[in-house]
Every structure is written in structure tokens, then in C-alpha cells.
Coordinates of C-alpha atoms and ligand atoms in Angstrom, one line a residue:
X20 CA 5.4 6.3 12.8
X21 CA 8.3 4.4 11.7
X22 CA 10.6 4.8 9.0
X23 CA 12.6 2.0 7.5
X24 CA 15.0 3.1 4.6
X25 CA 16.4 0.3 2.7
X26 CA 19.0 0.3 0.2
X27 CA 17.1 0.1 -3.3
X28 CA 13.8 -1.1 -4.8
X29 CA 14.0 -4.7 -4.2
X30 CA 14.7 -4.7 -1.0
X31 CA 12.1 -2.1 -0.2
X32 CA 9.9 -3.7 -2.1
X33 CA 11.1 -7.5 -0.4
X34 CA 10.3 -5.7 3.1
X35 CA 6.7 -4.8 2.6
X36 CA 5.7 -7.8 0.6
X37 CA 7.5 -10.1 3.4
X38 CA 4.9 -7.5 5.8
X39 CA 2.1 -8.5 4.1
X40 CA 3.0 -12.1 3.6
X41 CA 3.4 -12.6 7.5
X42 CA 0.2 -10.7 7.9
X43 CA -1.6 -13.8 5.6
X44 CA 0.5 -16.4 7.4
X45 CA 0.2 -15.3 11.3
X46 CA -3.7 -13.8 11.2
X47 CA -6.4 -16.4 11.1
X48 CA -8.5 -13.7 9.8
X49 CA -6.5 -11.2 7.4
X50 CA -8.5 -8.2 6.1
X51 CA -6.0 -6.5 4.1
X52 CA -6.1 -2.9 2.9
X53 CA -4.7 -2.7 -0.8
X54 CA -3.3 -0.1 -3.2
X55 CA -2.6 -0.4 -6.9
X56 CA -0.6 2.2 -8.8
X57 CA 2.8 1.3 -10.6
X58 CA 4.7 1.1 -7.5
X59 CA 2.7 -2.3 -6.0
X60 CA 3.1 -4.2 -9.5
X61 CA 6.6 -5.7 -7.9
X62 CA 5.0 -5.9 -4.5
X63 CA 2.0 -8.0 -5.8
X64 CA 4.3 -9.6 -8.4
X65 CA 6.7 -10.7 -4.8
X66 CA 3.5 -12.0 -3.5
X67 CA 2.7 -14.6 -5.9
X68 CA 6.2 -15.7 -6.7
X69 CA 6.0 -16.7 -2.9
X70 CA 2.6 -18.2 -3.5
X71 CA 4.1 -20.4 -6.2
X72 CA 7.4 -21.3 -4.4
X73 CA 6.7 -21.0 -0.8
X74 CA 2.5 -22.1 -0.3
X75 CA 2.0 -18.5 0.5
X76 CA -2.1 -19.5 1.6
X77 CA -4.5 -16.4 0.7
X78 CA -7.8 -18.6 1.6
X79 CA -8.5 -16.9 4.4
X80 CA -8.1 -13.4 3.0
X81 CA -10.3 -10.9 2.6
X82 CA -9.3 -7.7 1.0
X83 CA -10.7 -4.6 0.5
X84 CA -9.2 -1.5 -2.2
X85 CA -8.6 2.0 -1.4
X86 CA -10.3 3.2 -4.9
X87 CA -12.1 3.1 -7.9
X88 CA -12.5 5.3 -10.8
X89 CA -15.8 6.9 -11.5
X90 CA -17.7 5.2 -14.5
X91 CA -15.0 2.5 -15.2
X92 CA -16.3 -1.2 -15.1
X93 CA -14.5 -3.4 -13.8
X94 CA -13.6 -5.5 -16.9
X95 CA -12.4 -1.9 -18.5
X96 CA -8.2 -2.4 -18.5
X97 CA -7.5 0.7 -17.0
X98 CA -9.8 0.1 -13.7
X99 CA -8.5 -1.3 -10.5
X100 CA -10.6 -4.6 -10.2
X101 CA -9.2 -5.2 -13.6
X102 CA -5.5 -4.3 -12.3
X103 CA -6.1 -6.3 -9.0
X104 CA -7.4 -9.1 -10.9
X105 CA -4.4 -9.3 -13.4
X106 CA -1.7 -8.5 -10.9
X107 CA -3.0 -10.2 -8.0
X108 CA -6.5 -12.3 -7.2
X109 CA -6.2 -14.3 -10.3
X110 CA -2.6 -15.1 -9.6
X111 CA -3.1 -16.7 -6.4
X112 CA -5.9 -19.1 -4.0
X113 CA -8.4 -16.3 -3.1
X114 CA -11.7 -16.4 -3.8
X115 CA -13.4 -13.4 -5.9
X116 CA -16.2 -13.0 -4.0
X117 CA -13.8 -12.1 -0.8
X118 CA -11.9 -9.0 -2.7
X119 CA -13.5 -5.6 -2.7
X120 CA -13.4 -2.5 -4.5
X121 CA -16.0 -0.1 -4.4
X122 CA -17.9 0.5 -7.8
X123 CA -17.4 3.3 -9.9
X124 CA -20.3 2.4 -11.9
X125 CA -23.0 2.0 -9.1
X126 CA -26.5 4.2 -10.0
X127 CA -26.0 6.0 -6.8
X128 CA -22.4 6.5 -5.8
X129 CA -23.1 7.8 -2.4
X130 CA -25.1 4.3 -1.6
X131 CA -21.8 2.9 -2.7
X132 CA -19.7 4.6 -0.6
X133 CA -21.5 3.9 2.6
X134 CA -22.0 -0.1 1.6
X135 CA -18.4 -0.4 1.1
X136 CA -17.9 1.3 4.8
X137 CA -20.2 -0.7 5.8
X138 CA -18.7 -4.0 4.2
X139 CA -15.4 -3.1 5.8
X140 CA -16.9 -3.3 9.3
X141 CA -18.7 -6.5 9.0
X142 CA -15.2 -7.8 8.2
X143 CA -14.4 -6.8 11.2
X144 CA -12.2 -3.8 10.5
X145 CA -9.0 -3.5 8.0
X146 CA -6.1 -5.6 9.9
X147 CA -3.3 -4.4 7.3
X148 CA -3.7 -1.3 5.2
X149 CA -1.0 -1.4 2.3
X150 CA -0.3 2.0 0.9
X151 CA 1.4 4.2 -1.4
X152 CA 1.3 8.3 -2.1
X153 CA 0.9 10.1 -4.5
X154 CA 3.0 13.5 -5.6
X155 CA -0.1 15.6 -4.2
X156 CA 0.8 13.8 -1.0
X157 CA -2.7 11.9 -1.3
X158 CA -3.1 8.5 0.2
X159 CA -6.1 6.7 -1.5
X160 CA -7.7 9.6 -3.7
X161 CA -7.6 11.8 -0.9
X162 CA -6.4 14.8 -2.0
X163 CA -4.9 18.1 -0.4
X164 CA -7.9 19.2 1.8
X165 CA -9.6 15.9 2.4
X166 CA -10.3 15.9 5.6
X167 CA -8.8 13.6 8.5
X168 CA -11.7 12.3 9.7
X169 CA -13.1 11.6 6.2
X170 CA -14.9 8.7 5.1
X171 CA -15.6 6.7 2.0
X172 CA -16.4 9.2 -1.1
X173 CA -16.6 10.0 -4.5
X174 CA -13.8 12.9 -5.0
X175 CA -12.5 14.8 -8.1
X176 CA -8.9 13.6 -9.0
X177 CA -6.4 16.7 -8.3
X178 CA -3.8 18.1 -11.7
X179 CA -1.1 16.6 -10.3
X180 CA -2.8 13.2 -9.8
X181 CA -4.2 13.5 -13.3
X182 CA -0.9 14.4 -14.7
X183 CA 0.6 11.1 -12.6
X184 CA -1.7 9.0 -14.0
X185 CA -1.4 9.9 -17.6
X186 CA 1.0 7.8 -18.8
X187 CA -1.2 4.6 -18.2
X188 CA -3.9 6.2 -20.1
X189 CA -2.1 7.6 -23.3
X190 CA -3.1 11.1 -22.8
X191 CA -3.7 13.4 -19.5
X192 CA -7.8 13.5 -21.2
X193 CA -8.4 10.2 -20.8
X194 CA -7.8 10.2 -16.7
X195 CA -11.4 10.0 -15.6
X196 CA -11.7 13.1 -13.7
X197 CA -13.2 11.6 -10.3
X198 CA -12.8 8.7 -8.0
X199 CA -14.4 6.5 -5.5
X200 CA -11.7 6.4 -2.3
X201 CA -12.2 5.7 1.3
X202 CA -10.9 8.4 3.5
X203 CA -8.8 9.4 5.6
X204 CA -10.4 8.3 8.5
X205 CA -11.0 4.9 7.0
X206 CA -7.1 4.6 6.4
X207 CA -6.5 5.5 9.5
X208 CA -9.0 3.0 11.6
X209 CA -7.0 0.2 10.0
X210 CA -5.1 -1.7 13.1
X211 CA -1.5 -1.6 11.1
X212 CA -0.3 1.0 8.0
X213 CA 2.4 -0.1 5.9
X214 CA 3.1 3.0 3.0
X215 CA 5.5 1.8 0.4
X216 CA 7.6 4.4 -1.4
X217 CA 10.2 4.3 -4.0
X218 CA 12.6 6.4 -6.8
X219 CA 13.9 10.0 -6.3
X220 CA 10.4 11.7 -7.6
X221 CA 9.0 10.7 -4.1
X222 CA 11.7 12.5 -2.5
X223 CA 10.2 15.5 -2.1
X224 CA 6.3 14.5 -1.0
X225 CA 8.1 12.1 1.5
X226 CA 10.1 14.7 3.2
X227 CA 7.0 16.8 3.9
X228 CA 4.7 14.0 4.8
X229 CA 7.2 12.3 7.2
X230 CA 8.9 15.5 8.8
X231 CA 6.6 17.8 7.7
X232 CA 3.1 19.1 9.8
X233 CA 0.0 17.9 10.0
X234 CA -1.9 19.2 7.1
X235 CA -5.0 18.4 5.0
X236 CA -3.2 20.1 2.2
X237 CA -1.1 16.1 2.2
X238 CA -3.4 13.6 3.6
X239 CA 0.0 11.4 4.1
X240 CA 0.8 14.0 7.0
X241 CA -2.3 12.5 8.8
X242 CA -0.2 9.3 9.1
X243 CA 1.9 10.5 12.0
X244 CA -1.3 10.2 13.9
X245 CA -1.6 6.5 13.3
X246 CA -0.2 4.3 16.5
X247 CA 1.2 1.4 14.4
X248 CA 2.5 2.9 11.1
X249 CA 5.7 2.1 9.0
X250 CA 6.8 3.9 6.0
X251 CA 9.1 2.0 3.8
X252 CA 11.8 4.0 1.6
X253 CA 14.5 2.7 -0.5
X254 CA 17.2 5.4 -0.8
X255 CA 16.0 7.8 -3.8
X256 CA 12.6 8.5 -2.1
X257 CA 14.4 8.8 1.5
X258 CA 16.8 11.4 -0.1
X259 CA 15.4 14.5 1.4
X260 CA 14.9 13.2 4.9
X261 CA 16.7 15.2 7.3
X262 CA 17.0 12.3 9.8
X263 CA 17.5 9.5 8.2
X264 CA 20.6 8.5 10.3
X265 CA 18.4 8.5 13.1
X266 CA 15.7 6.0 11.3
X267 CA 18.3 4.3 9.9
X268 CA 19.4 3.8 14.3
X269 CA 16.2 2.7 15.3
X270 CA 15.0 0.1 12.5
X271 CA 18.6 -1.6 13.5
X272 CA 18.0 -1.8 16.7
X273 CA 14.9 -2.4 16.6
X274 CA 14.1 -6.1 18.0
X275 CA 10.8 -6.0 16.2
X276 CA 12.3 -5.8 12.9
X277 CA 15.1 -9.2 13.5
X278 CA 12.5 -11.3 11.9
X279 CA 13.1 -9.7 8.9
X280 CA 16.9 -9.0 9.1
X281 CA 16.9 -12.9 10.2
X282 CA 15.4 -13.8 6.6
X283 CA 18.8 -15.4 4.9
X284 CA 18.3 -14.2 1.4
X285 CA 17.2 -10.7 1.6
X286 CA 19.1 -7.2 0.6
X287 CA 19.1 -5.4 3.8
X288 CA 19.3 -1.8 4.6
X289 CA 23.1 -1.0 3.4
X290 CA 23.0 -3.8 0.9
X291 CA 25.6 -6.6 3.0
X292 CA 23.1 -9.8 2.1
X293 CA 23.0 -9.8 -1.4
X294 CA 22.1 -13.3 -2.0
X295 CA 19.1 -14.4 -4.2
X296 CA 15.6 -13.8 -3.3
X297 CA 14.6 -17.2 -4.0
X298 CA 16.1 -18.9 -1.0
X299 CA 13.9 -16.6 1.4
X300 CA 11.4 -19.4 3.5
X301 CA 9.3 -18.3 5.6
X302 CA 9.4 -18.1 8.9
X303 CA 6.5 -18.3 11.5
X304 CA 5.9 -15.2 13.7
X305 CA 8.3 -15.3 16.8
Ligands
F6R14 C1 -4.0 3.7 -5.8 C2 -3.7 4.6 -4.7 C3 -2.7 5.8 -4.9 C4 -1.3 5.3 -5.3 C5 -0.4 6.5 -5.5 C6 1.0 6.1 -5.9 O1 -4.8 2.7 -5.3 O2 -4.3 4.5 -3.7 O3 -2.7 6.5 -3.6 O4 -0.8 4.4 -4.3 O5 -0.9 7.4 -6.4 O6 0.9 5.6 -7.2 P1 2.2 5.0 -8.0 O7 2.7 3.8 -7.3 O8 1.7 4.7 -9.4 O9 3.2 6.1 -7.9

């Protein structure tokens, strides 16, 4: 695992969407892994500002969703087709057909579960997994307990998720009370983990997930397992790291990461390139 701390919510948020862009650009074949949730709004939002300006190609794309509500279709506003659609697939050049979520309405839900595994290995396997977490420390819908090596499943929603996800429903009743996610060990078969993370309320979950044990009871923990994962931070949620100097050491001297500190436009780590956005180009991979 990697942890790269950057100095607010743009640039964090520039970082992983400049991750996922090179992922589109530099793989023939892209099978992304994608999130929804408040915090990828500005990610997605990055994403088609640089298919607009920059020719950001998604035609090759095919993406797959971590989860799905139980019982909501996907034309309801509060399900994630309907959120992926608006925030991202209709905003850009990829065909429909090549986006997947599982489906919270399917007759049998646990037929669902194992077509979508089994959609995800005819693609070949999930080349980037985007993530965020949760303040249960869930990743997808797992929550505490889900086990590592779990697969795609329906599982009930925890309090604390409920009580997250309130706010976009009006009222803490309306939060369907079950999801469809893949697991833990889906997440973790994906070839790259990116988990974006931002504002001081992540603090906390962060903290134990990054520099905390392995444990069920966060399923984030399980990401210290995964050989090619990089947790991005902008300075509220990396506020109760105890060695942040030390991440803050590697990612700048890391040569893996010049690509991005090369970019001329972007607000890096302690804020000295301040310069607009909209000059970023980019760049093919080194
Ligand atoms: C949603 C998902 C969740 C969210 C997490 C953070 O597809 O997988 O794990 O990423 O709940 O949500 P926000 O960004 O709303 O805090």
C-alpha cells in the first residue's frame, strides 16, 4: 500500500482522476472498477471536463460497479445506474451496453450475484478498481465482518452506512436496508486499487484502515494485502495518520509518481503549483 497525501480536495481529487484517465489512455483494454457516493461526483465530474477539452477516449472501456441497492431500478434517482448514468456514462463516448452494475431488482438475487462475477471474468478481470470507504470502514457494501475472501452478495446495509446515506434520501427510513456488492475478494483480485478519500470525517476510519490491523470488523484493512494499492488523502482525511511524514517521503521520491508531479497545471502535495486545472494535457505513459 501506498499513501499519497495531497494538499486539499482538488488536488486529491486531480490525482485519482489523472489515475484513471491514464488507465483509459495507456490500456488497450480498460476494465475499470467504479464507486459512486458523494465523494466521486468531482472525480467523475474531472473526467468528463477532460473528455470535453482533452479527447479523453472511453470507447474502449468497460466498467463494472461495486453496488447496487436491493429493489431500486435503475431509472429510480437514488440508484447507482441512475447516478452513474447522470454523472458519468451519459457524459462521455461509452457505450451503455459496456457499463455494469449488478441488479437490485433481479427475481433471484443470488443468480445475480454470480452472473455479475461471472461477467467480470469474461472481461478479463478488473484492471483498475476505483474506491472509496465508508465511516464503517466498508469498501463496496462490505461491512465490518464481511469476509476477505468474499464474493459478490446481497448484504444488509450497517447503522452507520444507513445513517451516511441519509442525507441523499431525505430521511434515515428511506435507505433501502440491503445491497448488492461484490466482495472483498472481488476488490481485491482487481490488478490496481486506487481508494480516494477526502474531509476531516474520514480521519478517523483512515487511520485505522491504513495503520490499523487486519480486521473484518473494516474491510478497508484488507487493502494492505493488495500488491498494487494507493490510497489518496487530501489533508483533513490524512489528519490522524501517525506517519504521514514518512508517506509524504516516499510519494516525493517516488519516480513512479513524476508523471504526475510533471503535469504543469496541477496542485501538488504542499500546494507550490497552483495554476489552473485547465492547462493540464495529457501526457502518454513514460
Ligand atoms: C459506493 C461505495 C461506497 C462509498 C463510500 C463512501 O459505490 O462503494 O463504499 O464509496 O460509502 O461514500 P461517500 O463518498 O459518499 O462518503
Amino acid at each position: 500500500m501506498e499513501v499519497v497525501i495531497q494538499a486539499n480536495t482538488d488536488a486529491a481529487t486531480e490525482l485519482v482522476a489523472r489515475i484513471l484517465a491514464r488507465e483509459v489512455q495507456t490500456n488497450p483494454r480498460p476494465v475499470l472498477g467504479l464507486a459512486t457516493g458523494r465523494t466521486m461526483e468531482s472525480v467523475y465530474a474531472r473526467m468528463v471536463q477532460m473528455h470535453r477539452k482533452e479527447g479523453l477516449d472511453f470507447s474502449a472501456c468497460r466498467t463494472f460497479n461495486l453496488d447496487e441497492y436491493v429493489g431500486l431500478p435503475g431509472n429510480d434517482g437514488h440508484a447507482y445506474r441512475h447516478y452513474m448514468n447522470h454523472h458519468l456514462f451519459r457524459q462521455v463516448n461509452i457505450a451503455l451496453r459496456n457499463t455494469h452494475l449488478p441488479d437490485g431488482t433481479a427475481a433471484n438475487l443470488e443468480a445475480e450475484c454470480e452472473r455479475y462475477e461471472g461477467l467480470i471474468d469474461q472481461a478479463g478481470g478488473i484492471t483498475l478498481q476505483l474506491l472509496g470507504i465508508g465511516h464503517s470502514g466498508h469498501i463496496g457494501f462490505n461491512e465490518p465482518l464481511s469476509a476477505f475472501r468474499s464474493r459478490t452478495r446481497v448484504v444488509a446495509l450497517a447503522p452507520t452506512t444507513i445513517r451516511q446515506n441519509a442525507p441523499i434520501f431525505g430521511r434515515a427510513d428511506k435507505v433501502p436496508r440491503s445491497a448488492i456488492t461484490m466482495g472483498v475478494g472481488t476488490i481485491l483480485d482487481g490488478r490496481r486499487c486506487v481508494l480516494l478519500a477526502t474531509g476531516e470525517d474520514k480521519a478517523e476510519i483512515i487511520a485505522r484502515a491504513v495503520e490499523g490491523p487486519l480486521t473484518s470488523m473494516i474491510s478497508a484493512s484488507a487493502l494492505q494485502l493488495h500488491p498494487d494499492c494507493t490510497v489518496v488523502l487530501d489533508e483533513a482525511a490524512a489528519g490522524r495518520l501517525k506517519k504521514s511524514d514518512y508517506y509524504r517521503w516516499i510519494y516525493t521520491s517516488e519516480p513512479k509518481w513524476d508523471w504526475f508531479r510533471k503535469l504543469p497545471a496541477v496542485v501538488i502535495g504542499s500546494g507550490r503549483n497552483t495554476s489552473s486545472l485547465e492547462d493540464c494535457r495529457l501526457e502518454p505513459a513514460p
